[in-house]
Coordinates of C-alpha atoms in Angstrom, one line a residue:
Chain A
M43 CA 0.0 0.0 0.0
D44 CA 1.2 3.5 -0.8
R45 CA 2.0 5.4 2.3
L46 CA -0.2 8.5 2.9
L47 CA 2.0 11.5 3.9
A48 CA -0.5 14.3 4.1
R49 CA -3.8 15.6 3.0
F50 CA -4.9 19.2 3.0
A51 CA -6.7 21.8 1.1
Q52 CA -5.8 25.2 -0.5
E53 CA -7.5 27.9 -2.5
V54 CA -6.9 28.1 -6.2
D55 CA -8.4 31.3 -7.5
T56 CA -11.9 31.0 -5.9
A57 CA -12.1 27.2 -5.9
V58 CA -10.8 24.9 -3.2
E59 CA -8.4 22.1 -4.1
I60 CA -7.7 19.0 -2.1
V61 CA -4.1 18.0 -2.1
T62 CA -3.1 14.4 -1.2
I63 CA 0.5 13.4 -1.0
Y64 CA 1.6 9.8 -1.1
E65 CA 5.1 8.4 -0.8
K66 CA 5.1 6.8 -4.3
A67 CA 2.3 8.4 -6.2
G68 CA 3.4 11.9 -5.1
I69 CA 1.1 14.9 -5.2
Q70 CA -2.5 14.3 -6.3
K71 CA -4.9 17.2 -6.7
E72 CA -8.6 17.4 -7.1
L73 CA -10.8 20.4 -7.3
V74 CA -13.9 20.4 -5.1
D75 CA -17.0 21.7 -6.8
E76 CA -19.5 20.6 -4.2
E77 CA -19.9 21.3 -0.5
Y78 CA -18.2 18.1 0.4
F79 CA -15.2 15.9 -0.5
L80 CA -14.7 12.2 -0.5
S81 CA -13.0 10.7 2.5
L82 CA -10.0 8.2 2.4
Q83 CA -10.6 7.0 5.9
S84 CA -11.7 3.5 4.8
T85 CA -8.3 2.8 3.2
H86 CA -6.1 5.2 5.1
P87 CA -7.4 5.6 8.7
S88 CA -4.8 8.3 9.3
S89 CA -6.5 10.6 6.8
A90 CA -9.2 11.2 9.5
W91 CA -7.4 14.0 11.3
F92 CA -6.3 15.6 8.0
E93 CA -9.8 15.6 6.7
R94 CA -11.2 17.0 10.0
K95 CA -8.7 19.8 9.7
I96 CA -9.8 20.5 6.1
H97 CA -13.4 20.6 7.4
D98 CA -12.4 23.3 9.9
D99 CA -10.1 25.2 7.5
F100 CA -12.4 25.5 4.6
G101 CA -15.9 24.5 5.9
L102 CA -16.1 21.4 3.5
K103 CA -18.1 18.4 4.6
I104 CA -16.4 14.9 4.8
A105 CA -18.3 12.4 2.7
K106 CA -18.2 8.7 3.6
G107 CA -15.9 9.1 6.6
Y108 CA -16.4 7.5 10.0
D109 CA -15.0 10.5 11.8
N110 CA -16.2 13.9 10.8
R111 CA -16.0 15.8 14.1
P112 CA -14.4 19.2 14.2
F113 CA -10.6 19.3 15.0
W114 CA -9.5 22.8 16.1
Q115 CA -12.9 24.3 16.2
H116 CA -13.7 23.7 19.8
E117 CA -17.0 24.1 21.6
T118 CA -17.1 27.9 21.9
M119 CA -15.3 28.7 18.7
P120 CA -17.7 30.1 16.1
S121 CA -17.8 28.5 12.6
I122 CA -15.0 30.2 10.7
T123 CA -13.3 29.1 7.6
A124 CA -9.9 30.4 8.7
M125 CA -7.8 29.2 5.8
K126 CA -9.9 30.9 3.1
K127 CA -8.2 34.0 1.7
S128 CA -11.2 36.1 2.5
F129 CA -10.7 35.5 6.2
Q130 CA -8.1 37.8 7.8
A131 CA -5.6 36.3 10.2
T132 CA -5.9 39.3 12.5
S133 CA -9.7 39.4 12.7
Q134 CA -11.2 39.1 16.1
I135 CA -13.7 36.4 16.8
E136 CA -16.4 36.3 19.4
R137 CA -16.8 33.3 21.7
S138 CA -20.0 31.5 20.8
T139 CA -22.7 31.6 23.5
T140 CA -24.2 28.3 22.2
P141 CA -21.4 25.8 22.6
Q142 CA -21.5 22.8 20.3
P143 CA -20.9 19.7 22.4
Y144 CA -18.0 17.5 21.2
R145 CA -19.1 13.8 20.6
Y146 CA -16.5 11.6 22.2
K147 CA -16.2 8.1 20.7
T148 CA -17.0 5.8 23.6
I149 CA -17.9 2.2 24.3
K150 CA -21.1 1.8 26.3
G151 CA -22.3 -1.2 28.3
E152 CA -23.1 -2.5 31.8
G153 CA -20.3 -1.5 34.2
V154 CA -18.4 0.4 31.5
F155 CA -17.5 3.9 32.6
Q156 CA -15.7 7.0 31.1
V157 CA -12.6 8.7 32.4
S158 CA -11.8 12.2 31.1
V159 CA -8.3 13.5 31.5
G160 CA -7.2 16.9 30.5
P161 CA -6.7 19.3 28.8
I162 CA -4.6 20.3 31.9
H163 CA -2.7 17.3 33.1
A164 CA -1.1 16.4 36.5
G165 CA 2.5 17.3 35.4
I166 CA 4.5 19.8 33.5
I167 CA 3.1 18.8 30.1
E168 CA 1.2 20.3 27.2
P169 CA -2.6 20.4 27.0
G170 CA -4.6 17.7 25.3
H171 CA -7.6 15.6 26.2
F172 CA -7.8 11.9 26.6
H173 CA -11.1 10.2 27.0
F174 CA -11.0 6.5 28.2
S175 CA -13.8 3.9 28.1
Q176 CA -13.0 1.6 31.0
A177 CA -14.0 -1.8 32.3
G178 CA -12.5 -1.6 35.7
E179 CA -8.8 -1.0 35.2
Q180 CA -8.9 -2.3 31.7
I181 CA -8.8 0.2 28.9
L182 CA -11.5 -0.6 26.3
H183 CA -11.0 2.5 24.1
L184 CA -9.1 5.8 24.1
D185 CA -10.3 8.8 22.2
I186 CA -7.7 11.5 21.8
R187 CA -8.7 15.1 21.3
H188 CA -6.3 17.9 20.4
G189 CA -6.5 21.5 19.1
Y190 CA -6.1 23.2 22.5
K191 CA -2.9 24.8 21.4
Y192 CA -4.1 25.8 17.9
R193 CA -2.4 29.1 17.2
G194 CA -3.3 29.4 13.5
I195 CA 0.4 29.1 12.5
E196 CA -0.3 28.2 8.9
K197 CA -2.5 31.2 8.4
M198 CA 0.0 33.4 10.1
C199 CA 2.7 32.4 7.6
E200 CA 0.7 33.4 4.5
G201 CA 1.8 36.5 2.7
K202 CA 5.2 36.5 4.4
S203 CA 8.6 36.1 2.8
L204 CA 10.5 32.9 3.5
D205 CA 13.2 34.6 5.4
A206 CA 10.7 36.2 7.8
L207 CA 9.5 32.8 8.8
F208 CA 12.6 31.5 10.7
P209 CA 11.8 33.0 14.1
L210 CA 8.3 31.8 14.1
L211 CA 8.9 28.3 12.8
S212 CA 11.8 27.9 15.3
R213 CA 9.1 28.1 18.0
V214 CA 6.3 25.9 16.7
S215 CA 7.4 22.8 18.6
G216 CA 10.4 23.3 21.0
N217 CA 11.5 19.7 20.8
E218 CA 11.8 19.8 17.0
S219 CA 13.0 23.4 16.5
I220 CA 16.1 22.5 14.5
A221 CA 14.2 20.0 12.3
Y222 CA 11.6 22.7 11.5
Q223 CA 14.3 25.2 10.6
I224 CA 16.1 22.7 8.3
A225 CA 12.8 21.8 6.6
L226 CA 12.2 25.5 6.0
Y227 CA 15.8 26.0 4.9
Q228 CA 15.4 23.2 2.3
L229 CA 12.3 24.9 0.9
K230 CA 14.3 28.1 0.6
E231 CA 17.1 26.3 -1.3
Q232 CA 14.5 24.8 -3.7
A233 CA 12.8 28.2 -4.2
L234 CA 16.2 29.7 -5.0
K235 CA 16.6 26.8 -7.6
K236 CA 19.7 25.6 -5.8
E237 CA 20.6 22.0 -5.5
I238 CA 19.8 20.7 -2.0
T239 CA 23.2 19.7 -0.7
P240 CA 23.5 17.9 2.6
N241 CA 25.0 20.3 5.1
L242 CA 27.2 19.0 7.9
T243 CA 26.5 21.8 10.4
H244 CA 22.8 21.2 10.0
A245 CA 23.1 17.5 10.3
I246 CA 25.2 17.8 13.5
L247 CA 22.7 20.2 15.1
L248 CA 19.8 17.9 14.1
E249 CA 21.5 14.9 15.8
L250 CA 22.2 17.1 18.9
E251 CA 18.5 17.9 19.1
R252 CA 17.7 14.2 18.8
L253 CA 20.1 13.5 21.7
V254 CA 18.3 16.1 23.9
H255 CA 14.9 14.6 23.1
H256 CA 15.9 10.9 23.4
C257 CA 17.9 11.4 26.6
T258 CA 14.9 13.2 28.2
D259 CA 12.7 10.3 27.2
I260 CA 14.9 7.5 28.5
G261 CA 14.6 9.2 31.8
F262 CA 10.9 9.9 31.7
I263 CA 9.8 6.5 30.5
P264 CA 11.2 4.6 33.6
N265 CA 10.0 7.5 35.7
D266 CA 6.4 6.9 34.6
A267 CA 6.9 3.3 35.8
G268 CA 7.9 4.6 39.2
F269 CA 11.7 4.4 38.7
G270 CA 12.8 7.9 39.5
A271 CA 16.5 7.2 39.7
A272 CA 16.6 6.7 35.9
L273 CA 15.1 10.2 35.4
S274 CA 17.8 11.8 37.6
M275 CA 20.6 10.0 35.6
A276 CA 19.1 10.6 32.1
S277 CA 18.2 14.2 32.8
L278 CA 21.9 14.8 33.4
L279 CA 22.6 13.6 29.8
A280 CA 19.8 15.8 28.5
E281 CA 21.2 18.8 30.3
E282 CA 24.7 18.2 29.0
S283 CA 23.2 18.0 25.5
K284 CA 21.2 21.3 25.9
R285 CA 24.4 22.9 27.2
I286 CA 26.4 21.9 24.2
L287 CA 23.6 23.2 22.0
F288 CA 23.9 26.5 23.9
T289 CA 27.6 26.6 23.4
L290 CA 27.2 26.2 19.7
T291 CA 24.1 28.2 19.0
Q292 CA 23.5 30.5 22.0
S293 CA 20.1 28.9 22.5
R294 CA 19.5 25.7 24.6
F295 CA 17.1 24.6 21.9
G296 CA 18.9 25.9 18.8
F297 CA 16.3 28.6 18.1
E298 CA 17.1 30.6 15.0
S299 CA 20.4 28.8 14.4
I300 CA 19.9 27.4 10.9
G301 CA 21.0 29.6 8.0
K302 CA 23.5 31.4 10.3
D303 CA 27.2 30.8 10.5
I304 CA 27.8 29.3 14.0
A305 CA 31.5 28.6 13.2
L306 CA 31.3 25.0 14.1
Q307 CA 34.8 24.3 12.8
H308 CA 36.2 26.3 15.8
K309 CA 34.2 24.4 18.4
K310 CA 35.4 20.9 17.5
N311 CA 37.2 20.4 20.8
E312 CA 34.1 21.2 22.9
L313 CA 32.0 18.8 20.9
Q314 CA 34.6 16.0 21.1
T315 CA 34.8 16.3 24.9
Y316 CA 31.0 16.2 25.0
I317 CA 30.8 13.1 22.8
D318 CA 33.5 11.2 24.8
K319 CA 31.6 11.9 28.0
M320 CA 28.2 11.0 26.5
N321 CA 29.6 7.7 25.1
S322 CA 30.8 6.5 28.5
E323 CA 27.7 7.8 30.3
I324 CA 25.2 6.2 27.9
Q325 CA 27.1 2.9 28.1
W326 CA 26.9 3.0 31.9
F327 CA 23.2 3.9 31.8
E328 CA 22.4 1.0 29.5
N329 CA 24.4 -1.6 31.5
W330 CA 22.7 -0.4 34.7
I331 CA 19.1 -0.1 33.4
M332 CA 19.1 -3.5 31.6
D333 CA 19.7 -5.1 35.0
I334 CA 16.5 -3.8 36.7
P335 CA 14.0 -6.7 36.3
S336 CA 11.1 -4.9 38.1
L337 CA 11.3 -2.1 35.5
W338 CA 11.3 -4.4 32.5
D339 CA 8.3 -6.1 34.0
R340 CA 6.4 -2.9 33.4
L341 CA 8.0 -2.1 30.0
D342 CA 7.8 -5.5 28.3
T343 CA 4.6 -6.3 26.4
T344 CA 3.0 -3.0 27.4
G345 CA 1.4 -0.9 24.7
I346 CA 2.1 -3.2 21.7
L347 CA 1.7 -1.8 18.2
T348 CA 2.1 -4.5 15.6
A349 CA 3.9 -3.9 12.3
K350 CA 0.6 -4.4 10.4
Q351 CA -1.1 -1.7 12.5
A352 CA 1.9 0.6 12.1
L353 CA 1.8 0.2 8.4
L354 CA -2.0 0.6 8.1
Y355 CA -1.9 3.9 10.0
D356 CA 1.0 5.3 8.0
T357 CA 3.0 5.8 11.2
V358 CA 6.5 7.4 11.1
G359 CA 9.6 7.8 13.2
V360 CA 10.4 6.1 16.4
V361 CA 6.9 4.5 16.7
A362 CA 7.2 3.0 13.2
R363 CA 10.8 1.8 13.7
A364 CA 10.0 0.2 17.1
S365 CA 7.3 -1.9 15.3
G366 CA 9.8 -3.1 12.7
L367 CA 9.2 -0.7 9.8
K368 CA 12.2 0.6 7.8
L369 CA 11.4 4.2 7.8
D370 CA 13.9 7.0 8.3
R371 CA 14.5 10.1 6.2
R372 CA 18.2 9.9 7.2
D373 CA 18.5 6.5 5.4
S374 CA 20.7 7.9 2.6
S375 CA 24.2 7.5 1.3
F376 CA 25.2 10.8 2.8
Y377 CA 24.3 9.7 6.3
R378 CA 25.5 6.1 5.8
H379 CA 28.9 7.5 4.8
Y380 CA 29.1 9.0 8.3
G381 CA 28.2 5.8 10.1
Y382 CA 24.5 6.0 10.2
A383 CA 22.7 2.7 10.5
L384 CA 18.9 2.3 10.5
Q385 CA 17.9 1.2 14.0
R386 CA 14.8 -0.8 14.6
E387 CA 13.1 -3.1 17.0
K388 CA 10.5 -5.8 16.3
K389 CA 8.2 -6.1 19.3
G390 CA 6.5 -2.7 19.1
D391 CA 6.0 -2.4 22.9
V392 CA 7.2 0.3 25.3
A393 CA 10.4 -1.7 25.9
A394 CA 11.1 -1.7 22.1
R395 CA 10.7 2.1 21.9
F396 CA 12.9 2.5 25.0
I397 CA 15.7 0.3 23.6
L398 CA 15.4 1.9 20.2
R399 CA 16.0 5.3 21.7
I400 CA 19.2 4.1 23.5
K401 CA 20.4 2.6 20.2
E402 CA 19.7 5.8 18.3
I403 CA 21.5 7.9 21.0
K404 CA 24.6 5.7 20.4
N405 CA 24.3 6.0 16.6
S406 CA 23.8 9.8 16.7
L407 CA 26.9 10.2 18.8
K408 CA 28.8 8.1 16.2
I409 CA 27.4 10.2 13.4
I410 CA 28.4 13.5 15.0
E411 CA 31.9 12.3 15.8
N412 CA 32.4 11.2 12.2
M413 CA 30.9 14.4 10.7
L414 CA 33.0 16.5 13.0
N415 CA 36.2 15.7 11.1
D416 CA 34.8 17.0 7.8
V417 CA 33.2 20.3 9.1
T418 CA 34.5 23.3 7.2
E419 CA 33.4 26.9 6.8
Y420 CA 29.6 27.5 6.7
Q421 CA 28.3 29.0 3.5
I422 CA 25.5 31.5 4.1
I423 CA 23.0 31.9 1.2
E424 CA 22.8 35.6 0.3
E425 CA 20.5 35.4 -2.7
K426 CA 16.9 36.6 -2.4
T427 CA 15.4 35.9 -5.8
Y428 CA 12.8 33.3 -5.0
H429 CA 11.0 31.5 -7.8
D430 CA 7.3 30.8 -7.5
G431 CA 6.2 27.2 -7.4
E432 CA 5.4 24.3 -5.2
Y433 CA 8.1 22.7 -3.0
L434 CA 8.2 19.8 -0.6
S435 CA 10.8 19.1 2.1
Y436 CA 11.4 16.2 4.5
V437 CA 13.4 16.1 7.7
E438 CA 13.7 13.2 10.2
S439 CA 13.1 15.0 13.5
S440 CA 13.6 13.4 16.9
I441 CA 10.0 12.2 16.7
G442 CA 9.9 11.2 13.1
E443 CA 9.5 12.4 9.5
L444 CA 8.5 16.1 9.3
M445 CA 7.0 17.2 6.0
M446 CA 6.5 20.7 4.7
Y447 CA 4.6 21.8 1.6
L448 CA 5.1 25.3 0.3
K449 CA 3.4 27.2 -2.5
L450 CA 5.2 30.4 -3.3
K451 CA 3.3 33.1 -5.3
E452 CA 4.9 36.5 -6.2
G453 CA 7.7 35.8 -3.8
V454 CA 5.6 35.3 -0.7
V455 CA 4.0 32.3 0.9
E456 CA 0.6 31.5 -0.7
R457 CA 0.2 28.3 1.4
L458 CA 2.4 26.5 3.9
F459 CA 1.3 23.2 5.1
I460 CA 3.2 21.5 7.9
R461 CA 2.8 17.8 8.7
D462 CA 4.4 17.2 12.0
P463 CA 5.3 13.5 12.7
S464 CA 3.1 13.7 15.8
F465 CA 0.0 14.5 13.8
I466 CA 0.2 11.0 12.2
N467 CA 1.4 9.1 15.2
W468 CA -1.2 10.5 17.6
Q469 CA -3.8 8.7 15.6
V470 CA -2.4 5.3 16.3
L471 CA -1.9 5.7 20.0
H472 CA -5.4 4.3 20.8
L473 CA -4.4 1.0 19.2
M474 CA -1.7 0.5 21.9
M475 CA -4.2 0.7 24.7
P476 CA -6.7 -2.2 24.7
R477 CA -4.5 -4.9 26.2
D478 CA -3.4 -2.6 29.1
I479 CA -4.7 -0.9 32.2
I480 CA -5.2 2.8 32.6
A481 CA -2.2 3.1 34.9
D482 CA -0.1 2.1 31.9
F483 CA -1.3 5.0 29.8
P484 CA 1.3 7.6 30.9
L485 CA 4.0 5.0 30.2
I486 CA 2.8 4.2 26.7
N487 CA 2.2 7.9 25.9
K488 CA 5.7 8.9 27.1
S489 CA 7.3 6.0 25.1
C490 CA 6.0 7.6 21.9
D491 CA 6.6 11.1 23.3
L492 CA 4.6 13.0 20.7
S493 CA 4.4 16.8 20.4
Y494 CA 1.1 18.5 21.2
A495 CA 2.2 21.8 19.8
G496 CA 3.3 20.3 16.5
A497 CA 0.0 18.4 16.1
D498 CA -2.1 21.5 16.9
L499 CA -0.1 24.1 15.0
Chain B
M721 CA 22.0 -1.5 42.9
I722 CA 25.8 -1.6 43.7
K723 CA 26.4 -0.1 40.2
F724 CA 24.0 2.8 41.1
W725 CA 25.6 3.6 44.4
K726 CA 29.1 3.4 43.0
K727 CA 28.0 5.9 40.4
R728 CA 26.4 8.1 43.0
I729 CA 29.6 8.2 45.0
Q730 CA 31.6 8.9 41.9
N731 CA 29.3 11.7 40.8
K732 CA 29.3 13.4 44.3
L733 CA 27.2 16.5 44.6
L734 CA 26.2 17.9 41.2
T735 CA 24.0 20.7 42.3
E736 CA 25.2 24.1 40.9
H737 CA 24.3 27.7 41.9
L738 CA 24.4 27.0 45.6
T739 CA 24.2 30.7 46.3
H740 CA 20.5 30.4 45.8
D741 CA 20.3 28.6 49.2
K742 CA 21.9 31.6 50.9
T743 CA 19.5 34.1 49.1
L744 CA 16.6 32.0 50.3
S745 CA 17.7 31.8 53.9
T746 CA 18.3 35.6 54.0
L747 CA 14.9 36.0 52.4
Q748 CA 13.2 33.9 55.0
K749 CA 14.7 36.1 57.7
E750 CA 14.0 39.4 56.0
L751 CA 10.4 38.8 54.8
K752 CA 7.9 40.4 57.2
S753 CA 4.5 39.2 56.2
S754 CA 3.6 35.8 57.5
I755 CA 2.3 34.6 54.2
A756 CA 5.6 35.6 52.5
K757 CA 7.6 33.8 55.2
Q758 CA 5.6 30.6 54.7
F759 CA 5.8 30.8 50.9
A760 CA 9.6 31.3 51.1
S761 CA 10.0 27.9 52.8
S762 CA 7.3 26.1 50.8
L763 CA 6.0 27.3 47.5
N764 CA 3.7 25.0 45.5
I765 CA 3.5 25.7 41.8
R766 CA 0.9 24.5 39.2
M767 CA 2.1 25.0 35.7
V768 CA -0.4 25.6 32.9
D769 CA 0.7 25.7 29.3
S770 CA -1.7 28.0 27.5
G771 CA -0.2 27.4 24.0
S772 CA 3.6 27.4 24.2
C773 CA 6.1 25.5 22.0
N774 CA 7.0 23.2 24.9
A775 CA 10.4 24.7 25.5
C776 CA 9.3 26.5 28.7
E777 CA 7.9 23.2 29.9
S778 CA 11.1 21.4 29.0
E779 CA 13.1 24.0 31.1
C780 CA 10.7 23.6 34.0
N781 CA 11.3 19.9 33.9
A782 CA 15.0 20.5 33.8
L783 CA 14.6 22.3 37.1
S784 CA 14.3 19.0 38.9
N785 CA 17.5 17.5 37.4
P786 CA 20.4 17.2 39.8
Y787 CA 22.2 20.3 38.5
Y788 CA 19.4 22.6 39.5
N789 CA 17.6 20.5 42.1
L790 CA 14.8 23.1 42.7
E791 CA 13.0 21.1 45.4
R792 CA 15.8 21.7 47.9
L793 CA 14.6 25.3 48.0
G794 CA 11.2 24.1 49.1
I795 CA 9.7 25.0 45.7
Q796 CA 7.8 22.2 44.0
F797 CA 5.5 21.6 41.1
V798 CA 2.2 20.1 42.1
A799 CA -0.4 18.0 40.2
S800 CA -3.5 20.1 40.8
P801 CA -4.4 23.8 41.0
R802 CA -6.1 23.0 44.3
H803 CA -2.8 22.3 45.8
A804 CA -1.1 25.3 44.4
D805 CA -0.1 28.8 45.7
V806 CA 1.2 29.9 42.3
L807 CA -0.2 29.5 38.8
L808 CA 2.8 29.5 36.4
V809 CA 1.5 30.3 32.9
S810 CA 3.5 29.8 29.7
G811 CA 2.3 30.2 26.2
V812 CA 0.3 32.7 24.1
N813 CA -3.1 32.0 25.7
T814 CA -4.9 30.5 22.8
F815 CA -8.6 30.8 22.1
N816 CA -9.1 27.2 22.9
M817 CA -7.1 27.1 26.2
H818 CA -8.3 30.4 27.5
P819 CA -11.5 29.1 29.4
H820 CA -9.4 26.2 30.8
L821 CA -6.7 28.7 32.1
L822 CA -9.4 30.8 33.9
D823 CA -10.9 27.5 35.3
A824 CA -7.5 26.5 36.7
Y825 CA -7.1 29.9 38.4
A826 CA -10.6 29.7 39.8
Q827 CA -9.8 26.3 41.3
M828 CA -6.9 27.6 43.4
P829 CA -7.3 28.4 47.1
S830 CA -6.4 31.9 48.3
P831 CA -3.9 33.5 48.8
K832 CA -3.0 32.8 45.2
Y833 CA -0.6 34.4 42.7
V834 CA 0.0 34.2 38.9
I835 CA 3.5 34.2 37.4
T836 CA 4.0 34.3 33.6
I837 CA 7.0 32.6 32.1
G838 CA 8.6 33.1 28.7
D839 CA 8.1 35.7 26.0
C840 CA 4.8 34.3 24.7
P841 CA 2.3 35.5 27.4
L842 CA 3.2 39.2 26.6
T843 CA 2.0 40.4 23.3
E844 CA 4.9 42.8 22.8
T845 CA 7.6 40.1 23.2
S846 CA 5.7 37.2 21.7
V847 CA 7.0 35.9 18.3
Y848 CA 3.3 35.1 17.5
E849 CA 1.3 37.9 16.0
D850 CA -2.2 38.7 17.1
S851 CA -4.5 36.3 15.4
F852 CA -8.1 35.0 15.6
A853 CA -6.8 31.9 17.5
I854 CA -4.9 33.8 20.1
V855 CA -6.5 35.7 23.0
G856 CA -3.1 37.0 24.1
D857 CA -1.8 39.0 27.0
V858 CA -2.3 36.9 30.1
A859 CA -2.0 40.0 32.3
K860 CA -5.3 41.4 30.8
H861 CA -7.2 38.4 32.0
L862 CA -5.5 37.3 35.3
P863 CA -3.7 39.3 38.0
V864 CA -0.1 38.7 37.1
A865 CA 2.2 39.2 40.1
H866 CA 5.5 38.5 38.4
H867 CA 7.0 37.8 35.0
I868 CA 10.0 35.7 34.1
S869 CA 11.2 36.7 30.6
G870 CA 13.3 34.8 28.1
C871 CA 12.6 32.5 25.1
P872 CA 12.8 30.2 27.0
P873 CA 14.3 31.4 30.3
S874 CA 17.1 29.0 31.3
P875 CA 16.5 26.9 34.5
D876 CA 18.7 29.2 36.5
E877 CA 16.8 32.3 35.3
I878 CA 13.6 30.6 36.4
I879 CA 15.0 30.0 39.9
V880 CA 16.2 33.6 40.1
G881 CA 12.8 34.8 38.9
L882 CA 11.0 32.7 41.5
L883 CA 13.2 34.1 44.3
E884 CA 12.5 37.6 43.0
F885 CA 8.8 36.9 43.2
L886 CA 9.2 35.9 46.8
K887 CA 11.2 39.1 47.5
G888 CA 8.4 41.1 46.1
L889 CA 5.7 39.4 48.2
D890 CA 6.2 41.8 51.1
K891 CA 5.4 44.8 49.0
S892 CA 2.1 43.5 47.6

C-alpha cells in the first residue's frame, strides 16, 4: 500500500483544491466543486485528522468518513473558515454563547465507565484531552482530542517572505525546532533553484536535538513506571546536550540557528569532549538499566503496536521503527557515509521504543563524531530571488518524519502546510491501549513522546 | 544496585548555583508578612501551558535535574491547581485554552498568585502575532504578580525569577 504522507486543502483562485500526498504516487490534486469531499478513511485511517482539519479550515463536509468531528474548532469557537483567503488572520472572533458539544467516541455497556483526562494534566506537560472507556482497570478504548494549542500558524505564515518565517517556525514545537528550521531551509534552497546539498553543520545540530529529546525520554519512560533514579541519571545527559547546543548556537534549543554561521569548525574540541563523556555515560546507563528486572516487568509487552497496524496507520519515526518498519528520512548514502545505520526493533512495545532510543543515541553520537572531522566553513546563502512554485521538504526530526509543503506566489507564501510527525502518530496511540490498564497510559504515551504543539499548530 | 551507588559516590554533589540557598535563607529572615515567610519555605506551583512551544515546559522539567535541584529550596510543582499557591503560565493564551486557564485559576485556594513565564504571554515580546486563534496578553485576564522573561528562560533564570517573586511578596 502506498503510504499517505499528508492531505490538506488550498484555495486556487476561488475554488478549493484537495491535495493528497503519497510516498510513491506523489502529489495528487482534485478540485472540489461541491460542499463536500470524498474521505479516504476506509483505506487510510490516518487521513481522518487531515480531513477533519480540512473541514475546519475550509468548511467542507467529509463524505463517507467515519470520523467527521471538528478538529481545532472547539465548543465555543464560532464556525469560521480560517484558511480561506477572504478571512483575515488578525480578525477578532467572538466566543459563541451556544457551545456545540463534542461527541467523544465511547464504548457503552453495563459497568463500563468513562474517564476524562485533560486538557490540563497532572504534570509539567502540554494540554490535550484523553477520553477513556474503562471496564474496571482495563482500557477498552481511548479517544484523543487535540487542538487546544491551535495558534493558527499556517494562516500566520501566509503573505510572508520565506526569510521572515525562521523566528516563528523555530518556535512551533520546541522539541523539534532545528528540524523545523532545516525543513524551511530546504524549501528556501529549492525556491532559489539551488541544489539541496547535505549540510554537515545542519546534520550535527539535528543529531544534537535528537540527543536532547531521546535522553529526556529514556529518563521519563522509567519515571512513569515509578523508577525515578533513571530520570535523575538521564536528565543529566539531556542537560549536557542542551548545554552543548547553547555553546554552539547561543540557545539551549537551537532557536534561529539554521542559516546562520555558527562557526562549528572552531568548536570541535568542545564537541569532542561532550561526545566522549556521553559515550561512556550512555554505556553505563544501558548496563545499569538493563539489570533492573522490576522495571522491565512494566515495559515489556506494554502498549504493543504491531507492524501491520503501524503500516495501516502510516506511522512514522520512532513509533514505526520500534514496530519493525524501515522508515527513516536519514537513510541515505550521505548519512551512511558517516556511520548512520537504521535502528529498529520488532516487538512494538514500550520496551522496544525505549531500547530503540538508546540505540539511536549511540548511533547519533557516532554520526556526530564522524561528521566533525569534515566540518568546514559554513556558506551563508545571500540570494533573495525566489522562484514561484510548489516545493516539498522532509526532515527526520527526533519524533519522526517532518514534512512541509510550500506554495510560493509572487515571492511570498501562498500556502504553507506543515505535517508534524506527531500528527500522524497520535492517531495510532489508541491501538496500543486495549491490552493494558489505565495506569499504563502515561508510560505508553511517554514511550511515543509526541508533540502536542506540533499536532495543533 | 551496587552499580548505582558506586556511580552516586563517583558523581558526588552535582548541584550548581548553591548561592540560591543563601539568598533564600536571608529572604526567610527578612520577609515580614507571615504569608511571604511561609511561601519562602514552601511554595507550590501549578504550571499551565496555554499554548507554548513546549520549550518552557522542558526547562521547568530540567529544574528537577540534579544540576538545579529546585526542590531543595522548598519550591515544588504540584499536580492540581487545588494544591497550588502559584499558577505558572506559559504560552500565548490560545482561544481554545483560555477558558481552561481561567478555570484552573478559579480552582486555586487563596492567597494565590499568577506568574507568567517566557516571552509568549506578553503580546509585545511574543513571536506570535495577534490572530483569531490567540486571545493573548495573560495579564489582561489574570492578576499577574511577576513575569519571568526569556525565550525560553534558562532553568537558572527561572530560579532567580521565583526568588525575585518571593522578595516582592512583602510589597504587595
